[in-house]
Coordinates of C-alpha atoms in Angstrom, one line a residue:
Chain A
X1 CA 228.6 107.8 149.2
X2 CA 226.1 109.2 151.7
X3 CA 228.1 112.7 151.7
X4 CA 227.4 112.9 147.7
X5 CA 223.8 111.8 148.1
X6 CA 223.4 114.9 150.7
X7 CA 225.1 117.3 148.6
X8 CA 222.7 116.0 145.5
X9 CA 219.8 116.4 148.1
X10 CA 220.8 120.1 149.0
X11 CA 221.1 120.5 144.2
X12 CA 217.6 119.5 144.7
X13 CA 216.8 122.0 147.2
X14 CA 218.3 124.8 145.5
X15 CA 215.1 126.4 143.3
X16 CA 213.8 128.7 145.2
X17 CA 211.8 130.7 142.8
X18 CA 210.1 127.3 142.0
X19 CA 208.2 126.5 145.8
X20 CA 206.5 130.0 145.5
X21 CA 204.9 128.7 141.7
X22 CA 203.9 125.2 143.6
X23 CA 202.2 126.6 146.4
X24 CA 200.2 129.2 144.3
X25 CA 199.6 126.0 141.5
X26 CA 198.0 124.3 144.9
X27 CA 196.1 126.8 146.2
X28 CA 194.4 128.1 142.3
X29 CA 193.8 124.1 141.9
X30 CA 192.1 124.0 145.1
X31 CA 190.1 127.3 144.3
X32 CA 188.8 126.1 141.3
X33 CA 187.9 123.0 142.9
X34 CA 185.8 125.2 145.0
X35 CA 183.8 126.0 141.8
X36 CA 183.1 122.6 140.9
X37 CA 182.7 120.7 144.3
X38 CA 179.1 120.8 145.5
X39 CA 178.2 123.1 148.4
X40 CA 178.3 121.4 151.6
X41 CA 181.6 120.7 152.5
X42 CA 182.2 116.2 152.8
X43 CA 185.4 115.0 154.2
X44 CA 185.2 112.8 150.3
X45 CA 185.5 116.2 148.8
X46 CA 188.1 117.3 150.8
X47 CA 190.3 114.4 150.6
X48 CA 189.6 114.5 146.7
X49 CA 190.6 117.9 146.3
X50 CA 193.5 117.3 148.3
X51 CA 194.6 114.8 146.5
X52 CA 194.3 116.5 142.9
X53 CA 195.7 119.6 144.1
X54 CA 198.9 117.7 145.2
X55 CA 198.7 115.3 141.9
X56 CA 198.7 118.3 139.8
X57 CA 201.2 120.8 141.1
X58 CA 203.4 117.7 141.7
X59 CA 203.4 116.7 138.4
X60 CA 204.1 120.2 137.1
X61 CA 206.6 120.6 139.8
X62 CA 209.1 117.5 139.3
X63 CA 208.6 118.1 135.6
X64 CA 210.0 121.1 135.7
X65 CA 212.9 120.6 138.1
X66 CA 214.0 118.0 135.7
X67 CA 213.8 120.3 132.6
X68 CA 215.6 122.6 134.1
X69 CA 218.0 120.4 135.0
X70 CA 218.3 119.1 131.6
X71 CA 219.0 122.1 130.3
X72 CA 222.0 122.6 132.0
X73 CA 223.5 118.9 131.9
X74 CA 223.3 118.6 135.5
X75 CA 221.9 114.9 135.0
X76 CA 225.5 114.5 132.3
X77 CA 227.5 116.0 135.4
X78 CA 226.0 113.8 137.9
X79 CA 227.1 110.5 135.9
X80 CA 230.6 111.3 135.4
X81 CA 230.8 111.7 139.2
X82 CA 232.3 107.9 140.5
X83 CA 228.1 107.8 141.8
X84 CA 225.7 104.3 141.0
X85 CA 222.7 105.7 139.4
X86 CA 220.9 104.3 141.5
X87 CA 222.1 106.2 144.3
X88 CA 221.3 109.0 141.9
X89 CA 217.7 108.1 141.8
X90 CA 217.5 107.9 145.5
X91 CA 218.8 111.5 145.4
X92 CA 216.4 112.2 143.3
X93 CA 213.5 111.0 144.7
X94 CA 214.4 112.4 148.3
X95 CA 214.6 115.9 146.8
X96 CA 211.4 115.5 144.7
X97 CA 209.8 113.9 148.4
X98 CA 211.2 116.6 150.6
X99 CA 209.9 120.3 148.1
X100 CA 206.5 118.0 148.1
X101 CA 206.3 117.9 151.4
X102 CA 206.8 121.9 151.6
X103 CA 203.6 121.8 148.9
X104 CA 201.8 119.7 151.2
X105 CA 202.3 121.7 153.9
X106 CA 200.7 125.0 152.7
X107 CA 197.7 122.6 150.3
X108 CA 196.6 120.7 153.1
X109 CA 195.5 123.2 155.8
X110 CA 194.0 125.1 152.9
X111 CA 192.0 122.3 152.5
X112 CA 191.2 122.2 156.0
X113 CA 190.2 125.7 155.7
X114 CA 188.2 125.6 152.3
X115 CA 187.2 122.3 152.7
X116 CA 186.7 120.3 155.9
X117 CA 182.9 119.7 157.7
X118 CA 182.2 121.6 160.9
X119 CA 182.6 118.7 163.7
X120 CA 185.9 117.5 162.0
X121 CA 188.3 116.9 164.5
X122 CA 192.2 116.8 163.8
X123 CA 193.3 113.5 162.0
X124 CA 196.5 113.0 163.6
X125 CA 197.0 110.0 161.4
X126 CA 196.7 111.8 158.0
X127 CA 200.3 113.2 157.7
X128 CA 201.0 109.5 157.6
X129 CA 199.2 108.8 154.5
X130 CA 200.2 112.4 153.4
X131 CA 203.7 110.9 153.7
X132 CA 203.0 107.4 152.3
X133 CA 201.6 109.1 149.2
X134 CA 204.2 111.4 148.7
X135 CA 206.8 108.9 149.1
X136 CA 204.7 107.0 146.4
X137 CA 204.8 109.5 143.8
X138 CA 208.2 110.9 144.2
X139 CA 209.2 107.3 143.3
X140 CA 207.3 106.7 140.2
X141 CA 207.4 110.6 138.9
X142 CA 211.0 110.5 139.6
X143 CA 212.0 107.9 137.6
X144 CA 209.6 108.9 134.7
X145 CA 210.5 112.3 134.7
X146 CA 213.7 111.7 133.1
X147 CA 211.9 109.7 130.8
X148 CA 209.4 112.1 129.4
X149 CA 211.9 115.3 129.2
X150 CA 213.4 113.0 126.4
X151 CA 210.2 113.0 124.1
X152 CA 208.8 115.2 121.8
X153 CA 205.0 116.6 123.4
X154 CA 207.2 116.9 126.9
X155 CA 205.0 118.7 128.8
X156 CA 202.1 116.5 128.5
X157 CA 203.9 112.9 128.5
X158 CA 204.7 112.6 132.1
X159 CA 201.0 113.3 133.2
X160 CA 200.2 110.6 130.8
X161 CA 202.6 108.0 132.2
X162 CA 202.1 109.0 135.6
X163 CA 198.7 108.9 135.9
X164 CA 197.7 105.7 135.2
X165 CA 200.2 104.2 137.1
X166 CA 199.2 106.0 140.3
X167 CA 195.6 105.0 140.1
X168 CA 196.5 102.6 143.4
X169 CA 198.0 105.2 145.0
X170 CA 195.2 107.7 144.6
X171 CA 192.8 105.3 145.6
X172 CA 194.4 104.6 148.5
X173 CA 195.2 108.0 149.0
X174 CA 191.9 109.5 148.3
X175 CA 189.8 106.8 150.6
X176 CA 192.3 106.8 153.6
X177 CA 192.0 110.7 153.8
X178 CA 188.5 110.6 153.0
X179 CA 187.8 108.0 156.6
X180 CA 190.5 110.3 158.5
X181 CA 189.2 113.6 157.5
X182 CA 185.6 112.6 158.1
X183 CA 187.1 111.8 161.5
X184 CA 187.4 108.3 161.5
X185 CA 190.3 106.6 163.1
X186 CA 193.8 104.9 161.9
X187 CA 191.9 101.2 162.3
X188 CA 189.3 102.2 159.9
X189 CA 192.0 103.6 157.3
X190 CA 194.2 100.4 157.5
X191 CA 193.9 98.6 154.9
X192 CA 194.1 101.7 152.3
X193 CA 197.5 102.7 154.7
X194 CA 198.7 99.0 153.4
X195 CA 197.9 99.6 150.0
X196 CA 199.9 103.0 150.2
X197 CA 202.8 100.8 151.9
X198 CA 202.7 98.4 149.5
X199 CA 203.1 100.6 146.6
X200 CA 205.5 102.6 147.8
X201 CA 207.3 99.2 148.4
X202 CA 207.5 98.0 144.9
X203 CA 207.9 101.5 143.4
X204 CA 210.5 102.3 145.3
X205 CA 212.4 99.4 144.5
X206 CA 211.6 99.1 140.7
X207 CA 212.9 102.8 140.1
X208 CA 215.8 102.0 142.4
X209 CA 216.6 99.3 140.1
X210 CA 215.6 100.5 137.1
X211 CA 216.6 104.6 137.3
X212 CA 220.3 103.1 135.5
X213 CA 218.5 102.2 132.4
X214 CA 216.7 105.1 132.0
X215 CA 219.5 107.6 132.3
X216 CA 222.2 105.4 130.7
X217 CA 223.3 107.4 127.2
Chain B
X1 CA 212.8 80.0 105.9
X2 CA 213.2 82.0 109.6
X3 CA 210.8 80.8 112.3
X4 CA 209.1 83.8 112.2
X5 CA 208.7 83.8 108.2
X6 CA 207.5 80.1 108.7
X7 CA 204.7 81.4 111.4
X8 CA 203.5 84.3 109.3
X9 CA 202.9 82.0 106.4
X10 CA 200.8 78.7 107.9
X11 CA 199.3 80.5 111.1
X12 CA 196.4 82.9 109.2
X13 CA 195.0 79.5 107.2
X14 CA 195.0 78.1 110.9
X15 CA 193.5 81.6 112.6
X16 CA 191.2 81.8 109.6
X17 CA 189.8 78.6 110.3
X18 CA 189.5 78.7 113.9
X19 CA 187.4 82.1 113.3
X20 CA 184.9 80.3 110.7
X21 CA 184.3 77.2 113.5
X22 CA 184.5 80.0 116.8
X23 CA 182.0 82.1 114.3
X24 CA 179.8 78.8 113.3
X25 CA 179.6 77.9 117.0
X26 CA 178.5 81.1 118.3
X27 CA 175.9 82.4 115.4
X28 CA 174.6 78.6 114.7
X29 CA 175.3 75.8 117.3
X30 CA 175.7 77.3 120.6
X31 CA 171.9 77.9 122.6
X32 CA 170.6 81.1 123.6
X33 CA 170.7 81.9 126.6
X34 CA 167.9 81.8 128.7
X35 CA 168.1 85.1 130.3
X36 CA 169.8 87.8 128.3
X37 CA 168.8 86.6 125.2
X38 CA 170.7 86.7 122.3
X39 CA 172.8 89.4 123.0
X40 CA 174.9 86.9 125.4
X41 CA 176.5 85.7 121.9
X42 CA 178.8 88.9 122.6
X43 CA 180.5 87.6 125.7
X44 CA 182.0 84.4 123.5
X45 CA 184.3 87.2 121.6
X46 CA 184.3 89.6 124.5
X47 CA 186.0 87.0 127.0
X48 CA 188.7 85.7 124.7
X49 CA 189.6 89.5 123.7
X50 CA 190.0 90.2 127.3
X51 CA 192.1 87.1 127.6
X52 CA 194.6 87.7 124.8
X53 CA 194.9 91.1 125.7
X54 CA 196.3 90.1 129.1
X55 CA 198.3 87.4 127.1
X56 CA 199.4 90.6 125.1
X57 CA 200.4 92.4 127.7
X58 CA 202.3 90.2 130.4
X59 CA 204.3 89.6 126.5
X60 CA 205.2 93.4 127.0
X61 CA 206.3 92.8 130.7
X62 CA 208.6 89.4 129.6
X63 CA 209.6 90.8 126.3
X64 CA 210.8 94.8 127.9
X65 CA 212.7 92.6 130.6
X66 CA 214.2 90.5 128.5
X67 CA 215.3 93.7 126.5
X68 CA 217.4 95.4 129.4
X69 CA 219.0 92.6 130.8
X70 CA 220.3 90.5 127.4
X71 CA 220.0 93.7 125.2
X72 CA 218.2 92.0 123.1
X73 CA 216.9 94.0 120.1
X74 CA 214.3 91.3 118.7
X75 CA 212.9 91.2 122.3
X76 CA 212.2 94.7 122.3
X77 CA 210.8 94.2 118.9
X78 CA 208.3 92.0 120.2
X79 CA 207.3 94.0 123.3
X80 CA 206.3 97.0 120.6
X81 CA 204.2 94.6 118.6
X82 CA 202.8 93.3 121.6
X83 CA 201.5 96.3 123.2
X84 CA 200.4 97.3 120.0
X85 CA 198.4 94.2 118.9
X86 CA 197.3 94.3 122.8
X87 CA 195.7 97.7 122.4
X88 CA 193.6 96.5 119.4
X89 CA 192.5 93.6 121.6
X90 CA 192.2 95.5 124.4
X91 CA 190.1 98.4 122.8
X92 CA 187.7 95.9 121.1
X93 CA 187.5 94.2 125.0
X94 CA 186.0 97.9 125.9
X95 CA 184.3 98.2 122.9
X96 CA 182.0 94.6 123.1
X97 CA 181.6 95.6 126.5
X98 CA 179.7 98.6 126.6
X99 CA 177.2 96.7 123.5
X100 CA 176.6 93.9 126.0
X101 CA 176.3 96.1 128.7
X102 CA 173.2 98.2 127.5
X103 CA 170.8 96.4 127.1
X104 CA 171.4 93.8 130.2
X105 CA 172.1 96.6 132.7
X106 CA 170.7 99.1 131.4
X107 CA 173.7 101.6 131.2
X108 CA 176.7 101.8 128.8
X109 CA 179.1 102.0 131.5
X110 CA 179.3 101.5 135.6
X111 CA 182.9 101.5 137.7
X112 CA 182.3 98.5 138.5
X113 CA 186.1 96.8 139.6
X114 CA 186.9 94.7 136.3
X115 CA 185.6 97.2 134.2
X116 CA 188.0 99.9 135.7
X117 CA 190.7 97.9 136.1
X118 CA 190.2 97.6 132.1
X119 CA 190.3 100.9 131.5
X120 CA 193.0 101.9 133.5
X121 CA 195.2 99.1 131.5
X122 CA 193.8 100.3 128.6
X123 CA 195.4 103.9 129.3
X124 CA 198.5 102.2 130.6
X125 CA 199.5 100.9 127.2
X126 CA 198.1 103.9 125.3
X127 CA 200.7 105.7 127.4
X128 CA 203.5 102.9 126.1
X129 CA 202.3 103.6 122.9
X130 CA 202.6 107.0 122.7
X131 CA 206.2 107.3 124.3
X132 CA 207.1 105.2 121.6
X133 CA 205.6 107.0 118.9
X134 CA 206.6 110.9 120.3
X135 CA 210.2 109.4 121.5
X136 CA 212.8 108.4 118.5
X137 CA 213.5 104.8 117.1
X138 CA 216.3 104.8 118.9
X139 CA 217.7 102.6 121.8
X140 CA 216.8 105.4 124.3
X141 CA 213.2 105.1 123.3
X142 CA 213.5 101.1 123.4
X143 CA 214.9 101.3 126.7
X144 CA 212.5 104.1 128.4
X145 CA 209.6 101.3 126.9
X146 CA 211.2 98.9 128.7
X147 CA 211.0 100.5 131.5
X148 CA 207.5 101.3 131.6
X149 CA 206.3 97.9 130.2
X150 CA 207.9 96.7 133.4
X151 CA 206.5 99.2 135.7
X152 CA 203.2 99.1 134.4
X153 CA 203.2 94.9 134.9
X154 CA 204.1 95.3 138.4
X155 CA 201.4 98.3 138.6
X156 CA 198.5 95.6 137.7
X157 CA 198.4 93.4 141.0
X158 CA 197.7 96.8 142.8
X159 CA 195.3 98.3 140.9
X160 CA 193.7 95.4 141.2
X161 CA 193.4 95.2 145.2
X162 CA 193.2 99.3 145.2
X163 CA 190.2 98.4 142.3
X164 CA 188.3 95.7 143.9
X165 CA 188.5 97.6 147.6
X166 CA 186.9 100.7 146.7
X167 CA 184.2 99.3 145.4
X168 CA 183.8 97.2 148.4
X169 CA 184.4 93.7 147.0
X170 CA 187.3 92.7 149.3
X171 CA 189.7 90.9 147.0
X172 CA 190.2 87.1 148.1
X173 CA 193.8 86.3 146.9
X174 CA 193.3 83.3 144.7
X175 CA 189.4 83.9 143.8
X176 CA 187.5 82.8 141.4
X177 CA 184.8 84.8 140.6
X178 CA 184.4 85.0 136.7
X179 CA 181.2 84.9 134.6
X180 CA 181.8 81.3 133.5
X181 CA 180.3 80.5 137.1
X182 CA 177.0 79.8 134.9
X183 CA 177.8 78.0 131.9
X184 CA 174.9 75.6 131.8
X185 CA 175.6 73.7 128.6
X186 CA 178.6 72.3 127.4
X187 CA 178.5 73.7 123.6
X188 CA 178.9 76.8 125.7
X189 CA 182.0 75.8 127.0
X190 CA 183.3 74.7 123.3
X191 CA 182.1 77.6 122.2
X192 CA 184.5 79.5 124.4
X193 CA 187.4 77.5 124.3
X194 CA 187.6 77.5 120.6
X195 CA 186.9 81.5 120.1
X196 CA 189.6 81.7 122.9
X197 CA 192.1 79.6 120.5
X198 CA 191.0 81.6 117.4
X199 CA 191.7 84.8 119.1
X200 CA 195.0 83.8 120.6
X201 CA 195.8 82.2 116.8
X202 CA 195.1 85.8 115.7
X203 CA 197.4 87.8 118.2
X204 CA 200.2 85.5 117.3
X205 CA 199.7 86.0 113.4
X206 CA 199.5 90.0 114.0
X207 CA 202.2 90.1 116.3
X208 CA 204.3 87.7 114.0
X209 CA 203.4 90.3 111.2
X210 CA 204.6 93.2 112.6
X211 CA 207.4 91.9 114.8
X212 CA 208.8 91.3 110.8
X213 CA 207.8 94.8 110.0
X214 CA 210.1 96.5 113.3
X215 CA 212.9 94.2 112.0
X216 CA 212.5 95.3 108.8
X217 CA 212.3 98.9 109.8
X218 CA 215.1 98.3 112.5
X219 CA 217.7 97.1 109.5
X220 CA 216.9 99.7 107.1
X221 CA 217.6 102.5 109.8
X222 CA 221.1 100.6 110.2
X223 CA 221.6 100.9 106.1
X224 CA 220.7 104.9 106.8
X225 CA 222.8 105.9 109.6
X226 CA 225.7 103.6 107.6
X227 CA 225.5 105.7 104.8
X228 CA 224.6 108.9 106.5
X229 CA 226.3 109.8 109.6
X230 CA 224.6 112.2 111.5

């Protein structure tokens, strides 16, 4: 099973063309945030900005991963293969985890750049919650992307699922990077790191469990 | 007569009168209160609504669970007309708010924990509602609803801490901190109670009424698709 859930990972991997749209999504998101943020830089701005940028591109991202997949049947392939679904779904969500990861990797020292105050110094613990809220949101948007490519007004019904559900997350998300940015240390985020934990927690494990009825025909 | 037939018949008389005595109580009987003034009336239909709302949803959550593990079409019935008698409820909840809210504090709205965790419920099921309306009446449909009546149950508990923290009231796990803390009089207590039993007499009627529609609906798509296969 784990050599077909690599080989799915590695399907994941595949679009190129689509990491080059992500990163420039990002970075125009973060410029435009630029517009509308007040002038001195706060480690709250940054961390907000962060934050939406990654929301925004990621939603556009996984969205269009899975319409693309749609298109060609990959997701009718997948299930005839002797696979659980819900090893499917961890496929899934790996792949969606790992491309948002690359995304973070080029947003976030924009935002260090466009964004950070002068006497920051580097938070070591923010890839953690960078992690914790990716892993967060590759749960829940994997699960409902495969719901939303099935409704009429596609484009706009996975934002509308997603975002409601991930008010926790960006809460969490938003504060913890916020106190780490603004140079504060892992103690002083903890709590919003449990919160992050804890969501990813039951997320993870709903869309495990619950990935089978979605793509069941 | 069906259960549901027999429900839909007797329980309006019995709403109905509950509203006249929950209406009587709070326009007639019940003091004023001694520092808001009348406006306070509001919060004896603004609590219950919040209350049947929740009843509403955690129905969703029960109902959608229900649906996926027996398959049970009349359960996924009742989820829909849950949510969408909830969202009624729910949208008068945020409605009575905001009219209470102006003239005691002074603003129409504040992000205050409760009233965000509100909102973002109300958007939750708004979502529900429109992936049911933009997807087909098919079992697909009923099944992605499931899905997200289930997710968005589980959702609540954490926007609840991830509410309450970042507005700095650290959430104490079984607290207690409603506005009931300062009922003086007991006719205000009544008054309560019985607006909460007219309310909840209402969901059921509604969502009797239109759990009989989606049946209805549900069997006349059958008679369609038997006579025309796509």
């Amino acid at each position: 099973m784990w050599a077909i859930l690599a080989k799915d990972l590695r399907l994941e991997l595949r679009t190129r063309e689509g990491w080059i749209s992500l990163f420039m999504l990002g970075f125009l998101v973060l410029l435009v945030f630029q517009f509308a943020l007040p002038e001195e830089p706060t480690a709250e701005s940054a961390a907000a900005a962060l934050w939406l940028a990654f929301l925004l591109a990621g939603t556009l991202g996984v969205q269009r991963t899975l319409l693309l997949e749609r298109e060609n049947e990959c997701l009718t392939g997948l299930l005839t293969a002797p696979l659980e679904p819900a090893a499917i779904y961890l496929a899934k969500a790996a792949g969606n985890f790992v491309s948002l990861t690359l995304l973070q990797f080029s947003v976030v020292p924009l935002v260090v750049l466009f964004f950070a105050p002068a006497d920051a110094g580097f938070p070591f613990a923010l890839p953690l919650v960078l992690a914790l809220g990716n892993a967060g949101f590759s749960a829940v948007a994997t699960l409902f992307a495969a719901v939303a490519v099935e409704t009429r007004a596609r484009e706009v019904m996975l934002p509308l699922l997603l975002f409601p559900l991930l008010a926790p997350l960006l809460i969490a998300a938003v504060e913890s990077s916020a106190i780490l940015l603004g140079g504060g240390s892992l103690a002083d985020a903890l709590v919003w790191i449990q919160v992050l934990a804890a969501f990813d927690v039951v997320f993870g494990v709903a869309g495990w469990l619950l990935f089978e009825y979605v793509v069941r025909e | 007569m069906s259960p549901l037939r027999w429900i839909s018949r007797i329980v309006p008389w019995i709403a109905g009168a509950a509203m006249l005595a929950a209406l009587t109580l709070i326009f007639l009987v019940v003091p004023t209160e001694r520092v808001q003034g009348i406006v306070q009336r509001i919060f004896y239909i603004h609590l219950p609504c919040a209350w049947t709302a929740f009843v509403a949803f955690g129905t969703v959550a029960i109902a959608s669970a229900i649906f996926l593990w027996r398959g049970s079409r009349a359960a996924d019935q009742l989820a829909y007309a849950s949510a969408e008698v909830g969202m009624i409820f729910c949208t008068l909840v945020l409605m009575t708010g905001p009219i209470w809210a102006r003239p005691i504090w002074g603003v129409w709205w504040t992000w205050d924990p409760r009233l965000t965790m509100t909102i973002i419920l109300w958007s939750l099921y708004a979502g529900y509602l429109m992936l049911r309306s933009f997807g087909g009446r098919d079992d697909q449909t009923a099944r992605f609803a499931a899905v997200l009546g289930i997710v968005a149950a589980l959702d609540i508990p954490l926007i609840v801490v991830s509410v309450r923290l970042w507005r700095g009231i650290h959430p104490a796990v079984l607290g207690r901190n409603s506005p009931n803390a300062g009922l003086a009089d007991p006719r205000m207590g009544l008054t309560l109670a019985v607006a909460a039993v007219a309310c909840l007499l209402l969901f059921v009627w509604l969502v009797t009424v239109r759990w009989r529609v989606l049946r209805v609906r549900a069997g006349l798509d059958e008679l369609h698709f038997e006579r025309n296969p796509a």
